[in-house]
Amino acid sequence: MAAVMRLVNRSTLSSVMGQHYAAFSSSAKLTAAGVNAGHTLPDKVKIVEVGPRDGLQNEKTIVPTEAKINLIDMLSESGLPVIEATSFVSPKWVPQMADQVEVMKGISRKPGVSYPVLTPNLKGFQAAVKAGAAEVAIFGAASELFSKKNINCSVDESLQRFDEVMKAAKEAGVPVRGYVSCVVGCPYEGKVAPEKVAHVAKRLYSMGCYEISLGDTIGVGTPGSITAMLEAVSKEVPVSALAVHCHDTYGQALANILVALQMGISVIDSSVAGLGGCPYAQGASGNVATEDVVYMLHGLGIQTGVDLSKLMDAGAFICRTLNRKTSSKVAQATCKLKIICGLQFRPINTTFVFGTCETSLKDNNCIRWGWKVKNVSPWLQMKNWSRQSATATPAEMHTVTQPLSATSPNKTAQHNRTNTSLFTVATVKGRKRIRTEEAWKR
Amino acid sequence: ILHYPDKWYFSFCSHFCCSLIIFQNITGHEYPEFVKIVEVGPRDGLQNEKEIVPTGVKIQLIDMLSGTGLSVIEATSFVSSKWVPQMADHTDVLRGIQRAPHVRYPVLTPNLQGFQDAVAAGATEVAVFGSASETFSKKNINCSIDESMLRFEEVINTAKERQIPVRGYVSCALGCPHEGDIKPSTVAKVAKRLYEMGCYEISLADTIGVGTPGSMLKMLQGVKKEVPINALAVHCHDTYGQALPNILTALQMGVCVVDSAVAGLGGCPYAQGSSGNVSTEDVLYMLHGMGIETGVNLPKVIEAGYFICNALCRNTNSKVAQAKSRTL
């Protein structure tokens, strides 16, 4: 009977007279589903911005200290309440975080914003406090194999190491945040049992961590597995002390965050511009983009205190610095939506050349790309628009007839496209920008 | 007269008064046990791709998708090739595909002319597109919502005579690029109109992807007052990355039909360069991860996705496909 029902389900709605099936549906269950969908969500959610640490740590390009400081300052201005600034690990292992002390000392700390730093051991903790850290974070794993491969010791041994950090932190009055990685799946072990995650979370909480962030390190979680994991953990740690740290490697992050919110979680970790890839699926995305999370939360009427526009500016800045595209869909979409309006009135055959755009953030330009005229250095940020080429091109200028691929910036493709989305960005002589067309404004 | 293959299920089922849509409980939320995926890649996806795809490639894509377990694959669109050059080969595509048993191949028919061409080419199911926004309707198909409904009425009545099922779409269900927010009551009105005219299913489309779970919830609450929930489908765009949470919300509301496009084909014409349709692979990954059956083989869909992306010389928009291709 069940088998027949399944077959019926699959094809019932195919008939033009399928509407009759409405009479057979179970209205009681449908009502229940409707009620559950309107599950109470938190009024406020705290966003923990991990871009400057977890994000940058997984980026190949080493970012200059100044840029890191600027990023953190921009993020502070956007209203984020917690910004993970850096990591006091050995620069041997994580060269990106070698300038940890300079970063800590260089940032302008906004009142009311906390700047936790990662401290894998007592030495790191001491260096962090010396550099001015007022909050630290420690990492445990829910998977034994991951723990061994990542930090060369078992889960229990790692928690013992953190004991020292916890004691020192208590004495110094420094709050400690705990992370649990591989809460749903491990790149080596596969599925991770929710009870194991609960065990590690409970240990960290009883050791004194004020909050436990549950990380789906390889992004394999789906609403089903996340729910099961959170159910198990919330039996051991109060929901108000839990956070979720979802990776978007399989595109599941926002759906997972939604179910976490429905379960009472009100702290979300995310990374501006979705910085940080996944070291276990090279080229795939990693952290969920803060912009996309904030967009969803605001759409749900949940307060975050974050100014999305300023956040996107910070994201655009760091992507320019890293010479990469943003991983945030909101950032990609918002830019282009506005630009379309400006393009409608552009002439079809227009020469356009580019100089280095340096000040686009100030006037909220969405286009942030170009290259140095002499050296044809990489695009600052690629936009995938096609254009028709123009007539005469003055010397020292490069005419583009097709967007250059981000991976081969020195080649100029010569295709002609029929699509006529054109615009003029800037006319440049040498390296100096002499005119900018502001065809797009927020 | 086209004999509809599933009619015997209809009469068989009419003897049993039991729930068609079986729900399963995942900790406090009820989700359908089975979700039907409507694959719109070959039509909605390719229509929004700039590269004109050769007919042979379209046919091969549809044939590959037919072998994945998908039960509905939107094959092409019988619109004027002046407006949509990508779909100029609609007749050749429909005639060239190998129709798998138990798979349906609806085609878009904006008017009676298109419907007749579709039937002549062998179509056994059609779809019509309404809009919840007047401005969008005027700019998109050059007439008001009411005028478009009259056009569709012709199509639906003719389809009824020939016993061809008609699926209805309501675009801009969660927002319009011109009007901004759309009231759920407006969406409900259009959906109801299409349903009462005879569409067996109404797909509610978030055309510009601006919807969030909040607006999806409100919209569905409004629409299900007028149209039974099991006749509703959601067609979410991932332009703002909200598609999967929106789909999840719809599932929690009882919707069990989801539209998606292999490899997330099709950009958004209102946010150039941005993504459009949600990727079938990502939807499947989520549904299967939740224990919801779809009857679809994910690896085969990923393969079809790689095929069409190679043909289009573009990267897949599906994060699952990206991750799978790069996993160590």
Coordinates of N, CA, C and O in Angstrom, one line a residue, chain A residues 12 71 109 111 129 133 163 205 231 370 381 398 404 436:
Chain A
T12 N 0.7 11.6 -9.4 CA -0.7 12.1 -9.2 C -1.0 13.4 -9.8 O -2.0 13.7 -10.4
L71 N 40.4 46.5 7.3 CA 39.3 45.7 7.2 C 38.5 45.6 8.5 O 37.3 45.8 8.6
R109 N 39.7 50.1 18.4 CA 38.6 49.3 19.1 C 37.4 50.2 19.3 O 37.5 51.2 20.0
P111 N 34.0 51.0 21.0 CA 33.3 50.6 22.3 C 32.1 49.7 22.1 O 31.4 49.9 21.1
V129 N 47.4 38.3 25.4 CA 47.1 39.2 26.5 C 48.0 40.4 26.5 O 47.7 41.5 26.6
A133 N 44.8 41.6 24.0 CA 43.5 40.8 23.8 C 42.7 40.9 25.0 O 43.2 40.7 26.1
D163 N 43.0 23.4 29.2 CA 42.8 23.6 30.7 C 43.7 24.7 31.2 O 43.3 25.6 31.9
Y205 N 32.3 23.7 27.8 CA 31.4 24.6 28.5 C 31.7 24.4 30.0 O 31.8 25.4 30.8
E231 N 20.1 19.1 18.6 CA 19.2 18.4 19.7 C 20.1 17.8 20.7 O 19.8 17.9 21.9
G370 N 40.0 47.3 -12.7 CA 40.8 48.1 -13.7 C 42.2 47.5 -13.6 O 42.4 46.5 -12.9
Q381 N 38.7 43.5 -9.5 CA 37.5 42.7 -9.2 C 36.9 42.5 -10.6 O 36.6 43.4 -11.3
H398 N 44.3 50.3 -23.0 CA 43.9 48.9 -23.4 C 42.4 48.8 -23.6 O 41.7 49.1 -22.7
L404 N 38.3 39.9 -19.1 CA 39.5 39.0 -18.9 C 39.1 38.0 -17.8 O 38.5 38.4 -16.8
T436 N 36.1 60.1 -14.5 CA 35.3 58.9 -14.1 C 33.9 59.1 -14.5 O 33.3 60.1 -14.2

